[in-house]
PDB file of C-alpha atoms in Angstrom:
ATOM      1  CA  MET A  29     -11.204  64.551 -43.392  1.00  0.00           C
ATOM      2  CA  GLY A  30     -12.494  66.726 -40.549  1.00  0.00           C
ATOM      3  CA  ALA A  31     -10.677  67.594 -37.331  1.00  0.00           C
ATOM      4  CA  ILE A  32     -12.399  64.742 -35.462  1.00  0.00           C
ATOM      5  CA  GLY A  33     -11.397  62.246 -38.171  1.00  0.00           C
ATOM      6  CA  VAL A  34      -7.767  63.387 -38.038  1.00  0.00           C
ATOM      7  CA  ARG A  35      -7.693  63.111 -34.239  1.00  0.00           C
ATOM      8  CA  LEU A  36      -9.318  59.686 -34.328  1.00  0.00           C
ATOM      9  CA  TRP A  37      -6.850  58.495 -36.975  1.00  0.00           C
ATOM     10  CA  ALA A  38      -3.909  59.866 -34.941  1.00  0.00           C
ATOM     11  CA  ALA A  39      -5.189  58.237 -31.738  1.00  0.00           C
ATOM     12  CA  LEU A  40      -5.673  54.872 -33.452  1.00  0.00           C
ATOM     13  CA  SER A  41      -2.227  55.118 -35.025  1.00  0.00           C
ATOM     14  CA  LEU A  42      -0.692  55.754 -31.610  1.00  0.00           C
ATOM     15  CA  VAL A  43      -2.489  52.735 -30.145  1.00  0.00           C
ATOM     16  CA  VAL A  44      -1.193  50.529 -32.968  1.00  0.00           C
ATOM     17  CA  ILE A  45       2.389  51.801 -32.550  1.00  0.00           C
ATOM     18  CA  VAL A  46       2.319  51.222 -28.792  1.00  0.00           C
ATOM     19  CA  ALA A  47       0.857  47.731 -29.264  1.00  0.00           C
ATOM     20  CA  LEU A  48       3.486  46.782 -31.827  1.00  0.00           C
ATOM     21  CA  SER A  49       6.364  48.096 -29.753  1.00  0.00           C
ATOM     22  CA  ALA A  50       5.084  46.183 -26.731  1.00  0.00           C
ATOM     23  CA  GLY A  51       5.470  42.960 -28.712  1.00  0.00           C
ATOM     24  CA  GLY A  52       9.214  42.927 -28.054  1.00  0.00           C
ATOM     25  CA  ALA A  53       8.658  43.514 -24.359  1.00  0.00           C
ATOM     26  CA  ALA A  54       6.039  40.779 -24.218  1.00  0.00           C
ATOM     27  CA  ARG A  55       8.786  38.228 -24.879  1.00  0.00           C
ATOM     28  CA  GLY A  56      10.277  39.386 -21.579  1.00  0.00           C
ATOM     29  CA  ASP A  57       7.373  37.985 -19.535  1.00  0.00           C
ATOM     30  CA  GLY A  58       8.309  35.126 -17.256  1.00  0.00           C
ATOM     31  CA  LEU A  59      11.698  36.495 -16.225  1.00  0.00           C
ATOM     32  CA  GLU A  60      13.655  34.471 -13.679  1.00  0.00           C
ATOM     33  CA  ALA A  61      16.229  35.610 -11.149  1.00  0.00           C
ATOM     34  CA  LEU A  62      19.863  34.701 -11.807  1.00  0.00           C
ATOM     35  CA  ARG A  63      22.853  35.655  -9.656  1.00  0.00           C
ATOM     36  CA  ILE A  64      26.502  35.815 -10.669  1.00  0.00           C
ATOM     37  CA  VAL A  65      29.152  35.656  -7.944  1.00  0.00           C
ATOM     38  CA  THR A  66      32.486  37.299  -8.774  1.00  0.00           C
ATOM     39  CA  ALA A  67      35.452  38.522  -6.709  1.00  0.00           C
ATOM     40  CA  ALA A  68      33.757  41.949  -6.784  1.00  0.00           C
ATOM     41  CA  GLY A  69      30.541  40.600  -5.195  1.00  0.00           C
ATOM     42  CA  THR A  70      27.147  39.316  -6.270  1.00  0.00           C
ATOM     43  CA  HIS A  71      25.318  40.618  -9.314  1.00  0.00           C
ATOM     44  CA  ASP A  72      21.622  40.021  -9.883  1.00  0.00           C
ATOM     45  CA  PHE A  73      19.986  39.722 -13.293  1.00  0.00           C
ATOM     46  CA  GLN A  74      16.518  38.923 -14.619  1.00  0.00           C
ATOM     47  CA  VAL A  75      16.701  36.416 -17.459  1.00  0.00           C
ATOM     48  CA  GLU A  76      14.451  34.947 -20.081  1.00  0.00           C
ATOM     49  CA  ILE A  77      14.879  31.203 -20.459  1.00  0.00           C
ATOM     50  CA  ALA A  78      15.436  29.454 -23.787  1.00  0.00           C
ATOM     51  CA  ARG A  79      14.629  25.810 -22.966  1.00  0.00           C
ATOM     52  CA  ASP A  80      13.507  24.397 -26.311  1.00  0.00           C
ATOM     53  CA  ASP A  81      14.893  24.352 -29.835  1.00  0.00           C
ATOM     54  CA  ALA A  82      12.555  27.082 -31.090  1.00  0.00           C
ATOM     55  CA  SER A  83      13.368  29.559 -28.306  1.00  0.00           C
ATOM     56  CA  ARG A  84      17.093  28.769 -28.536  1.00  0.00           C
ATOM     57  CA  ALA A  85      17.012  29.350 -32.318  1.00  0.00           C
ATOM     58  CA  ARG A  86      15.213  32.689 -31.887  1.00  0.00           C
ATOM     59  CA  GLY A  87      17.258  33.873 -28.910  1.00  0.00           C
ATOM     60  CA  LEU A  88      17.582  37.651 -28.820  1.00  0.00           C
ATOM     61  CA  MET A  89      17.178  38.090 -32.596  1.00  0.00           C
ATOM     62  CA  ASP A  90      15.492  41.259 -33.835  1.00  0.00           C
ATOM     63  CA  ARG A  91      15.776  43.023 -30.470  1.00  0.00           C
ATOM     64  CA  ARG A  92      17.066  46.573 -30.478  1.00  0.00           C
ATOM     65  CA  PHE A  93      17.304  47.022 -26.695  1.00  0.00           C
ATOM     66  CA  MET A  94      17.678  45.008 -23.518  1.00  0.00           C
ATOM     67  CA  PRO A  95      17.689  46.519 -20.009  1.00  0.00           C
ATOM     68  CA  ALA A  96      21.126  46.491 -18.334  1.00  0.00           C
ATOM     69  CA  ASP A  97      20.104  43.952 -15.685  1.00  0.00           C
ATOM     70  CA  HIS A  98      18.438  41.528 -18.109  1.00  0.00           C
ATOM     71  CA  GLY A  99      19.696  38.639 -20.194  1.00  0.00           C
ATOM     72  CA  MET A 100      18.795  35.308 -21.722  1.00  0.00           C
ATOM     73  CA  LEU A 101      19.821  31.900 -20.385  1.00  0.00           C
ATOM     74  CA  PHE A 102      20.036  29.116 -22.987  1.00  0.00           C
ATOM     75  CA  GLU A 103      19.598  25.745 -21.278  1.00  0.00           C
ATOM     76  CA  PHE A 104      20.720  22.504 -22.923  1.00  0.00           C
ATOM     77  CA  ASP A 105      19.828  18.863 -22.237  1.00  0.00           C
ATOM     78  CA  ARG A 106      23.444  17.749 -22.014  1.00  0.00           C
ATOM     79  CA  GLU A 107      26.889  19.200 -21.440  1.00  0.00           C
ATOM     80  CA  ALA A 108      28.612  19.475 -24.821  1.00  0.00           C
ATOM     81  CA  PRO A 109      30.545  21.936 -26.979  1.00  0.00           C
ATOM     82  CA  GLU A 110      28.168  24.554 -28.400  1.00  0.00           C
ATOM     83  CA  ALA A 111      28.461  27.345 -30.963  1.00  0.00           C
ATOM     84  CA  PHE A 112      26.410  30.514 -31.325  1.00  0.00           C
ATOM     85  CA  TRP A 113      26.134  33.263 -33.906  1.00  0.00           C
ATOM     86  CA  MET A 114      24.752  36.797 -33.964  1.00  0.00           C
ATOM     87  CA  LYS A 115      22.653  36.615 -37.143  1.00  0.00           C
ATOM     88  CA  ASP A 116      19.738  39.079 -36.909  1.00  0.00           C
ATOM     89  CA  THR A 117      20.908  40.127 -33.423  1.00  0.00           C
ATOM     90  CA  TYR A 118      21.332  43.894 -33.210  1.00  0.00           C
ATOM     91  CA  ILE A 119      22.581  44.196 -29.620  1.00  0.00           C
ATOM     92  CA  PRO A 120      26.279  43.531 -28.901  1.00  0.00           C
ATOM     93  CA  LEU A 121      26.282  40.660 -26.413  1.00  0.00           C
ATOM     94  CA  ASP A 122      28.606  39.016 -23.930  1.00  0.00           C
ATOM     95  CA  MET A 123      28.271  35.226 -24.179  1.00  0.00           C
ATOM     96  CA  ILE A 124      29.016  33.400 -20.955  1.00  0.00           C
ATOM     97  CA  PHE A 125      29.420  29.639 -21.259  1.00  0.00           C
ATOM     98  CA  ILE A 126      28.547  27.714 -18.094  1.00  0.00           C
ATOM     99  CA  SER A 127      29.049  24.131 -16.854  1.00  0.00           C
ATOM    100  CA  ARG A 128      26.416  21.870 -15.297  1.00  0.00           C
ATOM    101  CA  ALA A 129      27.639  22.990 -11.856  1.00  0.00           C
ATOM    102  CA  GLY A 130      27.148  26.679 -12.709  1.00  0.00           C
ATOM    103  CA  ILE A 131      30.846  27.443 -13.206  1.00  0.00           C
ATOM    104  CA  VAL A 132      31.810  29.918 -15.947  1.00  0.00           C
ATOM    105  CA  THR A 133      33.952  28.012 -18.475  1.00  0.00           C
ATOM    106  CA  ASN A 134      34.415  30.710 -21.148  1.00  0.00           C
ATOM    107  CA  ILE A 135      33.480  34.322 -21.847  1.00  0.00           C
ATOM    108  CA  VAL A 136      33.154  35.918 -25.277  1.00  0.00           C
ATOM    109  CA  ALA A 137      32.875  39.674 -24.826  1.00  0.00           C
ATOM    110  CA  ASN A 138      31.021  42.032 -27.166  1.00  0.00           C
ATOM    111  CA  ALA A 139      30.041  39.568 -29.884  1.00  0.00           C
ATOM    112  CA  GLU A 140      29.626  41.441 -33.158  1.00  0.00           C
ATOM    113  CA  PRO A 141      25.984  42.229 -34.011  1.00  0.00           C
ATOM    114  CA  LEU A 142      24.565  40.688 -37.204  1.00  0.00           C
ATOM    115  CA  SER A 143      27.597  38.436 -37.706  1.00  0.00           C
ATOM    116  CA  GLU A 144      27.177  34.894 -39.009  1.00  0.00           C
ATOM    117  CA  ARG A 145      30.592  33.909 -37.657  1.00  0.00           C
ATOM    118  CA  ALA A 146      30.378  30.885 -35.343  1.00  0.00           C
ATOM    119  CA  ILE A 147      31.291  31.593 -31.731  1.00  0.00           C
ATOM    120  CA  PRO A 148      32.421  28.324 -30.110  1.00  0.00           C
ATOM    121  CA  SER A 149      31.979  27.564 -26.408  1.00  0.00           C
ATOM    122  CA  GLY A 150      35.484  26.236 -25.995  1.00  0.00           C
ATOM    123  CA  PRO A 151      35.025  23.593 -23.278  1.00  0.00           C
ATOM    124  CA  PRO A 152      31.704  21.743 -23.140  1.00  0.00           C
ATOM    125  CA  CYS A 153      28.900  23.739 -21.523  1.00  0.00           C
ATOM    126  CA  MET A 154      25.421  23.087 -20.173  1.00  0.00           C
ATOM    127  CA  ALA A 155      24.150  26.656 -20.646  1.00  0.00           C
ATOM    128  CA  VAL A 156      24.957  29.986 -22.225  1.00  0.00           C
ATOM    129  CA  LEU A 157      24.071  33.304 -20.656  1.00  0.00           C
ATOM    130  CA  GLU A 158      23.762  36.299 -22.975  1.00  0.00           C
ATOM    131  CA  LEU A 159      24.092  39.737 -21.388  1.00  0.00           C
ATOM    132  CA  ASN A 160      24.503  43.181 -22.900  1.00  0.00           C
ATOM    133  CA  GLY A 161      27.986  43.705 -24.310  1.00  0.00           C
ATOM    134  CA  GLY A 162      30.359  44.972 -21.633  1.00  0.00           C
ATOM    135  CA  ALA A 163      28.373  43.537 -18.703  1.00  0.00           C
ATOM    136  CA  ALA A 164      30.922  40.796 -17.987  1.00  0.00           C
ATOM    137  CA  ALA A 165      33.757  43.330 -17.742  1.00  0.00           C
ATOM    138  CA  ARG A 166      31.616  45.720 -15.696  1.00  0.00           C
ATOM    139  CA  ILE A 167      31.003  43.087 -13.000  1.00  0.00           C
ATOM    140  CA  GLY A 168      34.549  41.668 -13.195  1.00  0.00           C
ATOM    141  CA  LEU A 169      33.410  38.259 -14.448  1.00  0.00           C
ATOM    142  CA  LYS A 170      36.162  35.678 -14.880  1.00  0.00           C
ATOM    143  CA  VAL A 171      36.342  32.011 -15.898  1.00  0.00           C
ATOM    144  CA  GLY A 172      35.739  29.983 -12.726  1.00  0.00           C
ATOM    145  CA  ASP A 173      33.141  32.382 -11.274  1.00  0.00           C
ATOM    146  CA  LYS A 174      29.793  30.969 -10.160  1.00  0.00           C
ATOM    147  CA  VAL A 175      26.325  31.425 -11.685  1.00  0.00           C
ATOM    148  CA  ARG A 176      23.393  30.677  -9.399  1.00  0.00           C
ATOM    149  CA  HIS A 177      20.068  29.631 -10.897  1.00  0.00           C
ATOM    150  CA  PRO A 178      17.840  26.578 -10.245  1.00  0.00           C
ATOM    151  CA  PHE A 179      18.945  25.032 -13.574  1.00  0.00           C
ATOM    152  CA  PHE A 180      22.490  24.442 -12.297  1.00  0.00           C
ATOM    153  CA  LYS A 181      23.259  21.430 -10.103  1.00  0.00           C
ATOM    154  CA  PRO A 182      26.044  21.700  -7.476  1.00  0.00           C
TER     155      PRO A 182
END
């Protein structure tokens, strides 16, 4: 293969690698603003929304990175006890369970990546917010704090 063929092959390979790596970021399109109010102040995040069974089942599986100010909000049709797991999820996550009114009802910090252990919500919840592991502690999040997003009804 000549020098031009090698360069062309290398350039095409780079394009393919960039396109494939962008696939994970493409899931991040359609981010929505979410605000958490704690005793330490307000904290803004950009979240993906999991509104249907397929997106809730997929969640953050197979991701290797999530920006510090991003997360995923799992919305449910009714307030009920829920359980999550970390199967095929590589990022340690904080799971924040939230009532219909947007009140934090439970926090599970640093859920173990790739674990199939069930993580129960405790009290019934209407939504679950997944953030990078350690985010809840970093912002001083406590049970009873408020999450603001159009999904929650006062």
